[in-house]
């Protein structure tokens, strides 16, 4: 669960509907049932509290746009104002980087993914903004567990990958090769992404969530680095 002001997000990783949309009402099918660990497709339910603070009502039933059995969408949730992040550590696509649409292949079992939704006024209040995948070539593979944990703080998103196998002992500004080795099985890693204004993000990635190398103490330099190399920062333990 995650709480921000008068908004509450509740995850149900065993939910087994095959719905792939955000709706004001929950689906009732059971066509994407769970595996032996009772991990279904998963869903997140968003509730809002009335102005009097006395009652809660369902605002949105949130599903992954590529929902499938045992993806465990909702394994982790984070809520900050009008932004919701959801981890699905068993999502199976081999896609990389940050995109605005979710991939539908199943060629990298349990690679994992994170989904970022934003709320607007009018109509369906929540919509998918970013589909987030690890950028590492070697570590976007089976059983990476990207999305085990998600944390939102202002314009920053952090995503944990419990079975990332990079042998690095430091903070990396990830490129196609950096952090891409597999020399330390299941060492784990965290990825930090910076949410850029649309004017800065234009042409950087297909999504407004662009990553930053965080190589400088100044925000301006960090933004410039993100524009020059829109890649995710990977954090690994100093000793493995």
mmCIF file of C-alpha atoms in Angstrom:
data_model
loop_
_atom_site.group_PDB
_atom_site.id
_atom_site.type_symbol
_atom_site.label_atom_id
_atom_site.label_comp_id
_atom_site.label_asym_id
_atom_site.label_seq_id
_atom_site.Cartn_x
_atom_site.Cartn_y
_atom_site.Cartn_z
ATOM 1 C CA UNK A 1 0.000 0.000 0.000
ATOM 2 C CA UNK A 2 1.006 3.628 -0.508
ATOM 3 C CA UNK A 3 -0.589 6.784 0.879
ATOM 4 C CA UNK A 4 -0.217 10.396 -0.237
ATOM 5 C CA UNK A 5 -2.550 13.006 1.207
ATOM 6 C CA UNK A 6 -6.125 11.892 0.573
ATOM 7 C CA UNK A 7 -5.149 9.214 -1.947
ATOM 8 C CA UNK A 8 -4.532 5.553 -1.115
ATOM 9 C CA UNK A 9 -3.109 2.904 -3.474
ATOM 10 C CA UNK A 10 -3.624 -0.766 -2.594
ATOM 11 C CA UNK A 11 -1.957 -3.552 -4.574
ATOM 12 C CA UNK A 12 -3.275 -7.059 -5.130
ATOM 13 C CA UNK A 13 -0.547 -9.180 -6.731
ATOM 14 C CA UNK A 14 -2.786 -12.235 -6.842
ATOM 15 C CA UNK A 15 -5.561 -10.486 -8.802
ATOM 16 C CA UNK A 16 -6.123 -12.494 -11.951
ATOM 17 C CA UNK A 17 -8.072 -10.415 -14.450
ATOM 18 C CA UNK A 18 -6.638 -10.060 -17.949
ATOM 19 C CA UNK A 19 -7.851 -6.456 -18.205
ATOM 20 C CA UNK A 20 -5.217 -4.095 -19.633
ATOM 21 C CA UNK A 21 -6.676 -0.677 -18.910
ATOM 22 C CA UNK A 22 -7.341 1.888 -16.194
ATOM 23 C CA UNK A 23 -11.002 2.021 -15.268
ATOM 24 C CA UNK A 24 -13.385 3.304 -12.651
ATOM 25 C CA UNK A 25 -14.684 -0.223 -12.033
ATOM 26 C CA UNK A 26 -12.859 -3.504 -11.495
ATOM 27 C CA UNK A 27 -12.926 -6.344 -14.017
ATOM 28 C CA UNK A 28 -14.491 -9.641 -12.978
ATOM 29 C CA UNK A 29 -12.781 -12.215 -15.224
ATOM 30 C CA UNK A 30 -10.269 -14.719 -13.845
ATOM 31 C CA UNK A 31 -8.461 -15.519 -17.077
ATOM 32 C CA UNK A 32 -4.942 -14.567 -15.929
ATOM 33 C CA UNK A 33 -4.760 -16.735 -12.822
ATOM 34 C CA UNK A 34 -1.681 -17.104 -10.657
ATOM 35 C CA UNK A 35 1.242 -19.506 -10.643
ATOM 36 C CA UNK A 36 2.287 -21.917 -7.912
ATOM 37 C CA UNK A 37 3.190 -18.934 -5.703
ATOM 38 C CA UNK A 38 -0.293 -17.434 -6.198
ATOM 39 C CA UNK A 39 1.099 -14.529 -8.224
ATOM 40 C CA UNK A 40 -1.558 -13.397 -10.674
ATOM 41 C CA UNK A 41 -1.493 -10.666 -13.284
ATOM 42 C CA UNK A 42 -1.947 -8.187 -10.443
ATOM 43 C CA UNK A 43 -3.802 -4.915 -10.033
ATOM 44 C CA UNK A 44 -3.707 -1.681 -8.049
ATOM 45 C CA UNK A 45 -6.795 -0.028 -6.573
ATOM 46 C CA UNK A 46 -6.679 3.731 -6.000
ATOM 47 C CA UNK A 47 -9.031 5.249 -3.436
ATOM 48 C CA UNK A 48 -9.656 8.884 -2.558
ATOM 49 C CA UNK A 49 -11.019 10.386 0.653
ATOM 50 C CA UNK A 50 -13.807 12.937 0.602
ATOM 51 C CA UNK A 51 -13.263 16.505 1.762
ATOM 52 C CA UNK A 52 -14.802 15.727 5.108
ATOM 53 C CA UNK A 53 -12.308 12.954 5.663
ATOM 54 C CA UNK A 54 -14.950 10.417 6.612
ATOM 55 C CA UNK A 55 -15.302 8.097 3.620
ATOM 56 C CA UNK A 56 -13.133 6.496 0.950
ATOM 57 C CA UNK A 57 -14.250 5.667 -2.584
ATOM 58 C CA UNK A 58 -12.643 3.834 -5.498
ATOM 59 C CA UNK A 59 -11.183 6.277 -8.008
ATOM 60 C CA UNK A 60 -9.316 3.911 -10.320
ATOM 61 C CA UNK A 61 -8.721 0.233 -10.982
ATOM 62 C CA UNK A 62 -5.228 0.164 -12.479
ATOM 63 C CA UNK A 63 -3.901 -2.669 -14.634
ATOM 64 C CA UNK A 64 -0.716 -3.039 -16.654
ATOM 65 C CA UNK A 65 -1.297 -2.424 -20.370
ATOM 66 C CA UNK A 66 0.482 -5.717 -21.078
ATOM 67 C CA UNK A 67 -1.013 -7.691 -18.181
ATOM 68 C CA UNK A 68 -0.447 -11.441 -18.191
ATOM 69 C CA UNK A 69 -0.558 -14.314 -15.734
ATOM 70 C CA UNK A 70 2.000 -14.270 -12.901
ATOM 71 C CA UNK A 71 3.442 -10.817 -13.744
ATOM 72 C CA UNK A 72 2.774 -9.698 -10.142
ATOM 73 C CA UNK A 73 1.854 -6.145 -11.104
ATOM 74 C CA UNK A 74 1.670 -4.312 -7.799
ATOM 75 C CA UNK A 75 4.552 -6.153 -6.135
ATOM 76 C CA UNK A 76 5.655 -2.644 -5.184
ATOM 77 C CA UNK A 77 3.795 0.668 -5.223
ATOM 78 C CA UNK A 78 4.739 4.278 -4.577
ATOM 79 C CA UNK A 79 2.490 7.322 -4.558
ATOM 80 C CA UNK A 80 3.490 10.977 -4.583
ATOM 81 C CA UNK A 81 0.801 13.555 -5.251
ATOM 82 C CA UNK A 82 -0.518 12.891 -8.754
ATOM 83 C CA UNK A 83 2.112 10.284 -9.663
ATOM 84 C CA UNK A 84 1.800 6.545 -9.079
ATOM 85 C CA UNK A 85 4.629 4.048 -9.664
ATOM 86 C CA UNK A 86 3.956 0.308 -9.794
ATOM 87 C CA UNK A 87 6.513 -2.490 -9.957
ATOM 88 C CA UNK A 88 5.917 -5.842 -11.662
ATOM 89 C CA UNK A 89 9.011 -7.888 -10.911
ATOM 90 C CA UNK A 90 7.871 -10.893 -12.962
ATOM 91 C CA UNK A 91 7.005 -9.031 -16.185
ATOM 92 C CA UNK A 92 8.583 -10.926 -19.085
ATOM 93 C CA UNK A 93 9.504 -8.487 -21.855
ATOM 94 C CA UNK A 94 13.066 -8.084 -23.182
ATOM 95 C CA UNK A 95 12.409 -4.384 -23.836
ATOM 96 C CA UNK A 96 14.910 -1.821 -22.484
ATOM 97 C CA UNK A 97 14.896 1.840 -21.436
ATOM 98 C CA UNK A 98 11.875 4.084 -20.809
ATOM 99 C CA UNK A 99 8.937 4.075 -23.207
ATOM 100 C CA UNK A 100 5.388 5.372 -23.409
ATOM 101 C CA UNK A 101 3.883 2.034 -24.488
ATOM 102 C CA UNK A 102 4.431 -1.386 -22.946
ATOM 103 C CA UNK A 103 6.066 -4.232 -24.849
ATOM 104 C CA UNK A 104 4.151 -7.486 -25.313
ATOM 105 C CA UNK A 105 6.891 -10.066 -25.873
ATOM 106 C CA UNK A 106 7.594 -12.750 -23.261
ATOM 107 C CA UNK A 107 11.167 -13.596 -24.201
ATOM 108 C CA UNK A 108 12.856 -12.609 -20.900
ATOM 109 C CA UNK A 109 11.009 -14.426 -18.143
ATOM 110 C CA UNK A 110 10.742 -12.367 -14.932
ATOM 111 C CA UNK A 111 12.946 -9.541 -16.244
ATOM 112 C CA UNK A 112 10.579 -7.140 -14.507
ATOM 113 C CA UNK A 113 9.224 -3.673 -15.237
ATOM 114 C CA UNK A 114 7.923 -0.527 -13.571
ATOM 115 C CA UNK A 115 4.945 1.546 -14.690
ATOM 116 C CA UNK A 116 4.399 5.237 -13.970
ATOM 117 C CA UNK A 117 0.879 6.695 -14.032
ATOM 118 C CA UNK A 118 -0.151 10.323 -13.686
ATOM 119 C CA UNK A 119 -3.479 11.780 -12.586
ATOM 120 C CA UNK A 120 -5.348 14.502 -14.406
ATOM 121 C CA UNK A 121 -8.731 16.097 -13.934
ATOM 122 C CA UNK A 122 -11.733 14.965 -15.941
ATOM 123 C CA UNK A 123 -12.518 11.583 -17.462
ATOM 124 C CA UNK A 124 -10.441 8.608 -16.351
ATOM 125 C CA UNK A 125 -8.174 10.312 -13.822
ATOM 126 C CA UNK A 126 -5.077 8.080 -14.151
ATOM 127 C CA UNK A 127 -3.171 7.224 -17.324
ATOM 128 C CA UNK A 128 0.120 5.503 -18.153
ATOM 129 C CA UNK A 129 2.973 7.956 -18.624
ATOM 130 C CA UNK A 130 6.032 5.693 -18.639
ATOM 131 C CA UNK A 131 6.862 2.011 -19.047
ATOM 132 C CA UNK A 132 10.255 1.604 -17.379
ATOM 133 C CA UNK A 133 12.722 -1.196 -18.077
ATOM 134 C CA UNK A 134 16.356 -1.734 -17.084
ATOM 135 C CA UNK A 135 18.777 -0.522 -19.802
ATOM 136 C CA UNK A 136 21.524 -3.089 -19.217
ATOM 137 C CA UNK A 137 22.009 -5.505 -22.087
ATOM 138 C CA UNK A 138 23.268 -8.418 -19.994
ATOM 139 C CA UNK A 139 20.921 -7.809 -17.103
ATOM 140 C CA UNK A 140 17.696 -7.513 -19.059
ATOM 141 C CA UNK A 141 17.294 -11.242 -19.065
ATOM 142 C CA UNK A 142 15.500 -13.942 -17.202
ATOM 143 C CA UNK A 143 14.917 -13.422 -13.482
ATOM 144 C CA UNK A 144 16.245 -9.867 -13.175
ATOM 145 C CA UNK A 145 13.431 -8.865 -10.797
ATOM 146 C CA UNK A 146 13.384 -5.217 -11.917
ATOM 147 C CA UNK A 147 10.477 -3.623 -10.064
ATOM 148 C CA UNK A 148 10.945 -5.478 -6.780
ATOM 149 C CA UNK A 149 10.756 -2.052 -5.136
ATOM 150 C CA UNK A 150 9.801 1.434 -6.300
ATOM 151 C CA UNK A 151 10.205 4.769 -4.514
ATOM 152 C CA UNK A 152 8.988 8.211 -5.605
ATOM 153 C CA UNK A 153 10.313 11.471 -4.201
ATOM 154 C CA UNK A 154 9.494 14.641 -6.077
ATOM 155 C CA UNK A 155 10.896 14.258 -9.587
ATOM 156 C CA UNK A 156 12.959 11.176 -8.781
ATOM 157 C CA UNK A 157 12.022 7.522 -9.204
ATOM 158 C CA UNK A 158 14.126 4.656 -7.835
ATOM 159 C CA UNK A 159 13.567 1.057 -8.956
ATOM 160 C CA UNK A 160 15.137 -1.998 -7.329
ATOM 161 C CA UNK A 161 16.209 -5.171 -9.160
ATOM 162 C CA UNK A 162 16.845 -7.988 -6.703
ATOM 163 C CA UNK A 163 18.570 -10.389 -9.102
ATOM 164 C CA UNK A 164 20.626 -7.986 -11.191
ATOM 165 C CA UNK A 165 24.001 -9.680 -11.670
ATOM 166 C CA UNK A 166 26.338 -6.758 -12.381
ATOM 167 C CA UNK A 167 29.672 -7.092 -10.572
ATOM 168 C CA UNK A 168 30.300 -3.344 -10.256
ATOM 169 C CA UNK A 169 31.043 -1.915 -6.802
ATOM 170 C CA UNK A 170 30.017 1.670 -7.399
ATOM 171 C CA UNK A 171 27.445 4.062 -8.847
ATOM 172 C CA UNK A 172 27.320 3.878 -12.624
ATOM 173 C CA UNK A 173 25.912 6.179 -15.252
ATOM 174 C CA UNK A 174 24.559 3.278 -17.241
ATOM 175 C CA UNK A 175 25.159 3.059 -20.978
ATOM 176 C CA UNK A 176 24.686 0.119 -23.312
ATOM 177 C CA UNK A 177 27.728 -1.520 -21.744
ATOM 178 C CA UNK A 178 28.180 0.022 -18.292
ATOM 179 C CA UNK A 179 26.771 -2.271 -15.640
ATOM 180 C CA UNK A 180 26.049 -4.838 -18.293
ATOM 181 C CA UNK A 181 28.275 -7.649 -17.082
ATOM 182 C CA UNK A 182 26.867 -10.692 -15.299
ATOM 183 C CA UNK A 183 29.835 -11.574 -13.113
ATOM 184 C CA UNK A 184 28.053 -11.512 -9.748
ATOM 185 C CA UNK A 185 24.860 -13.539 -9.816
ATOM 186 C CA UNK A 186 21.881 -11.996 -8.023
ATOM 187 C CA UNK A 187 23.948 -9.153 -6.501
ATOM 188 C CA UNK A 188 21.073 -6.716 -6.965
ATOM 189 C CA UNK A 189 20.950 -3.075 -8.045
ATOM 190 C CA UNK A 190 18.902 0.098 -7.877
ATOM 191 C CA UNK A 191 18.159 2.412 -10.808
ATOM 192 C CA UNK A 192 17.520 6.131 -10.342
ATOM 193 C CA UNK A 193 15.514 8.123 -12.880
ATOM 194 C CA UNK A 194 14.865 11.838 -13.086
ATOM 195 C CA UNK A 195 11.558 13.254 -14.282
ATOM 196 C CA UNK A 196 12.318 16.028 -16.753
ATOM 197 C CA UNK A 197 9.974 18.839 -17.806
ATOM 198 C CA UNK A 198 8.521 18.183 -21.239
ATOM 199 C CA UNK A 199 10.558 21.040 -22.725
ATOM 200 C CA UNK A 200 13.807 19.408 -21.608
ATOM 201 C CA UNK A 201 12.750 15.840 -22.233
ATOM 202 C CA UNK A 202 11.829 16.507 -25.861
ATOM 203 C CA UNK A 203 14.055 14.388 -28.034
ATOM 204 C CA UNK A 204 15.721 12.712 -25.058
ATOM 205 C CA UNK A 205 13.564 9.614 -24.754
ATOM 206 C CA UNK A 206 10.099 8.564 -25.784
ATOM 207 C CA UNK A 207 8.947 9.381 -22.274
ATOM 208 C CA UNK A 208 9.182 12.300 -19.879
ATOM 209 C CA UNK A 209 10.958 10.039 -17.395
ATOM 210 C CA UNK A 210 14.539 10.471 -18.547
ATOM 211 C CA UNK A 211 17.419 9.247 -16.469
ATOM 212 C CA UNK A 212 20.293 11.179 -15.034
ATOM 213 C CA UNK A 213 23.881 10.189 -14.361
ATOM 214 C CA UNK A 214 23.841 12.273 -11.148
ATOM 215 C CA UNK A 215 27.557 12.894 -11.715
ATOM 216 C CA UNK A 216 27.369 16.486 -10.512
ATOM 217 C CA UNK A 217 26.115 18.191 -7.394
ATOM 218 C CA UNK A 218 24.230 20.772 -9.447
ATOM 219 C CA UNK A 219 20.822 20.118 -10.939
ATOM 220 C CA UNK A 220 21.695 22.021 -14.105
ATOM 221 C CA UNK A 221 24.651 19.781 -14.859
ATOM 222 C CA UNK A 222 22.626 16.687 -14.018
ATOM 223 C CA UNK A 223 19.929 17.755 -16.455
ATOM 224 C CA UNK A 224 22.549 18.448 -19.112
ATOM 225 C CA UNK A 225 23.993 14.989 -18.554
ATOM 226 C CA UNK A 226 20.536 13.470 -18.877
ATOM 227 C CA UNK A 227 19.968 15.251 -22.165
ATOM 228 C CA UNK A 228 23.365 14.217 -23.512
ATOM 229 C CA UNK A 229 23.022 10.600 -22.385
ATOM 230 C CA UNK A 230 19.454 9.678 -21.377
ATOM 231 C CA UNK A 231 20.379 6.547 -19.497
ATOM 232 C CA UNK A 232 19.523 5.164 -16.097
ATOM 233 C CA UNK A 233 21.884 5.396 -13.153
ATOM 234 C CA UNK A 234 22.596 2.013 -11.593
ATOM 235 C CA UNK A 235 23.611 1.705 -7.958
ATOM 236 C CA UNK A 236 25.340 -1.447 -6.745
ATOM 237 C CA UNK A 237 26.786 -2.338 -3.358
ATOM 238 C CA UNK A 238 30.379 -1.193 -2.620
ATOM 239 C CA UNK A 239 31.362 -4.736 -1.713
ATOM 240 C CA UNK A 240 29.898 -7.838 -3.304
#
